[in-house]
Amino acid sequence: MQYKEDNLLKQSSDGELYAELYRRYAPALFAYIYHHLSSREDAEDIVLNVFLSVLQNQQFPTFEEQKQEAWLWTITRNKTVDHLRRSIRRPQVSLEWLSEPLYADDECSPEQISLEHEEYAQLASAVCKLPELQQEVLRLRFGHGLKSDEIGSVLEKSGSAVRAMLTRTLRLLRSIYKDQAEGDQL
Amino acid sequence: MKEHNDNLQSETIDHVIEGGGLSQQDRQTSRLIQNLHTYSQEYAQENERSLDRIWSRMVQSQEHSVSLQAAWKRPEKRLAVIKEIKTMEENNLSWGMNPPHSQAKKRRSFLRTLGIGLAAAVAIIAILSFAVFSTFQHPASQTAGNGSSTITGGAGHPQQIQQQKVISSGKQVCNLNAGSKVSINGAPWTPQLAWSAQGQIGVTTYSNVKAYSAKDCGAAFSASSSIQQAYGPVWSPDGKKLALVDAGDNSIHVLDNHGNSIAHLTFSQLGTLGVGNLFWSSDSNKIMFASQDASQQESVKSIDLTSNGKAATMMMLPANSGVISFSANGKVALLSHTDMSARPIKKDTEVWDVNSEKKLSSYTQQPIMNAALSPDGALIAIDGANSVQIYTTADGKLQASFQNTVSGQGVHTIVWSPDGKYIADATNVIKVYDVNAKKIAATFGQVDSQHWITTLTWAPDSSGLASSTLSLKDDVPSATDNTVNVWALS
């Protein structure tokens, strides 16, 4: 993964160390929990608990990076399962991440707004028709800003499988614009 | 048609999405990626705010001695994407990008303010209509003397004879492979178990609901209807009906003890978005459950299976509260509560007396890995980081504390015996605590670091336990290997 090369964790003070750890792992761990719980508040609580566990574990800074990552994922999955066992289940969040921009700026012409509405509608419609897993990969990539390897950790798939799926999905969605361009040329 | 010069290759897809490797000619790919960034920007910003909030709470937490800086370092590339979008918006570059989402932010902000205002206004809503609740109370419950122990009529099985024997060991009776279980739509990985008064153990898995004999783990029945992603099985007190929730189609199923469907009620029929633990009335005719509506307000609802199956609201919970569980006699509720007005936000676990509509006690210690009310609600067992503590719910006084150092990262499970004399707790080993004697009574069922004990359920006569065990592969829960063990206690 992209983070493996740097040695910041070994070099920095405690505060910087934990900030770096948070920067590296919190987005993916949060996405993972939110994916399973569909509750932002609960996901925040659990990520907080995970990192408080890190702070309380005096041995943690001595772990190798690979072990740190494995430890974080194990405890996150554990706490998520633990939470699910005794909480209300909510319907899974699907497309709330894809929101149509509002057009408050008077500088946008009605024609332009109309075109963008149409473009948004086409893209949203195409995304809706994708299988659930492909939608989730898009949400994690664009809504959570995760790399393919991180998405793989969230979905328990390999990074290469995620990259292949993401590529296929984007090729499929790109055909919307391709068709539009060809239509414009007619 | 022109051959498309395709820059979308899986080897470089992450780089391309971050704005690299695209030629000026590949406008369609650029436009798609930029639009996906733009349309998900609001959601992405909300996620960034979540991460900021978590960090802020961590900084303010008193539970550690590390001096954390006020701000965590956001990944520069994530910020770069947002900055890039903003720049393009400001410059109205090539594709006529949209202006900043000022209205969207205002709308969100207004709704947030409104939500918080409403939450504050109804901070302590009186619990309604508890008279109805009495139909859910089991008749034989009673609490012994000073609250140091609880003797009940068997947690919903008053026909059972009181067990007087003392538990000192657990011996495996049989085991079975429960099949696959994966986490989708919020259903947990692990199978969940329920032990009936007629000696059947109901097991919910990813693709089915099955029951087995508690004597020899032989198959008793498989649900005749297709049920996917079931959870929360619970037998009626007479052992003739099994209720469970289906996360696949968001519904409650009720089966008879041959696996045939008696009722199938969708969440929309019941007027709910989410359903928590199910609970049977003593006459085995009604089901009570915690419900969450569209505004995330939680309530307790009941369904009368002998009438139209419609849900009736029994009580509304205080704002920002959720039901963890009820005592087996239905008199006491265990709630999680968040004080949204406190800075930093505070969370606690509260015990409420349902009849008097009053909070009895609250518990703020952290972490609380799990908690359970005794069958009559007089005691609460809290599984903390390194100990199991027993408190009287009436006044929150500590009655007993058991050391419970756990190795590994197992899922904490804690359950009271139906007779109220024992607590079973499991992480990587099953421990049975004698509440009256205030000592550990039995330890058995140790698993290694690649297994978690995830569910425990008592036999209705307190003579046995069933547990489910999840295996891990490379520290990741396996979806295919879930074992159920049945233990005889003597």
PDB file of C-alpha atoms in Angstrom, chain B residues 138-140 153-161 237 282:
ATOM      1  CA  HIS B 138     -43.960 -12.619  33.299  1.00  0.00           C
ATOM      2  CA  PRO B 139     -45.815 -13.559  36.421  1.00  0.00           C
ATOM      3  CA  ALA B 140     -43.252 -15.501  38.402  1.00  0.00           C
ATOM      4  CA  GLY B 153     -39.649 -18.305  37.383  1.00  0.00           C
ATOM      5  CA  GLY B 154     -37.478 -18.946  34.384  1.00  0.00           C
ATOM      6  CA  ALA B 155     -37.494 -15.893  32.184  1.00  0.00           C
ATOM      7  CA  GLY B 156     -40.654 -16.475  30.300  1.00  0.00           C
ATOM      8  CA  HIS B 157     -41.010 -20.164  31.095  1.00  0.00           C
ATOM      9  CA  PRO B 158     -42.988 -20.245  34.305  1.00  0.00           C
ATOM     10  CA  GLN B 159     -43.869 -23.871  33.797  1.00  0.00           C
ATOM     11  CA  GLN B 160     -40.329 -24.892  34.512  1.00  0.00           C
ATOM     12  CA  ILE B 161     -39.243 -26.314  37.798  1.00  0.00           C
ATOM     13  CA  PRO B 237     -42.357 -18.987  26.031  1.00  0.00           C
ATOM     14  CA  SER B 282     -45.952 -14.336  28.414  1.00  0.00           C
TER      15      SER B 282
END
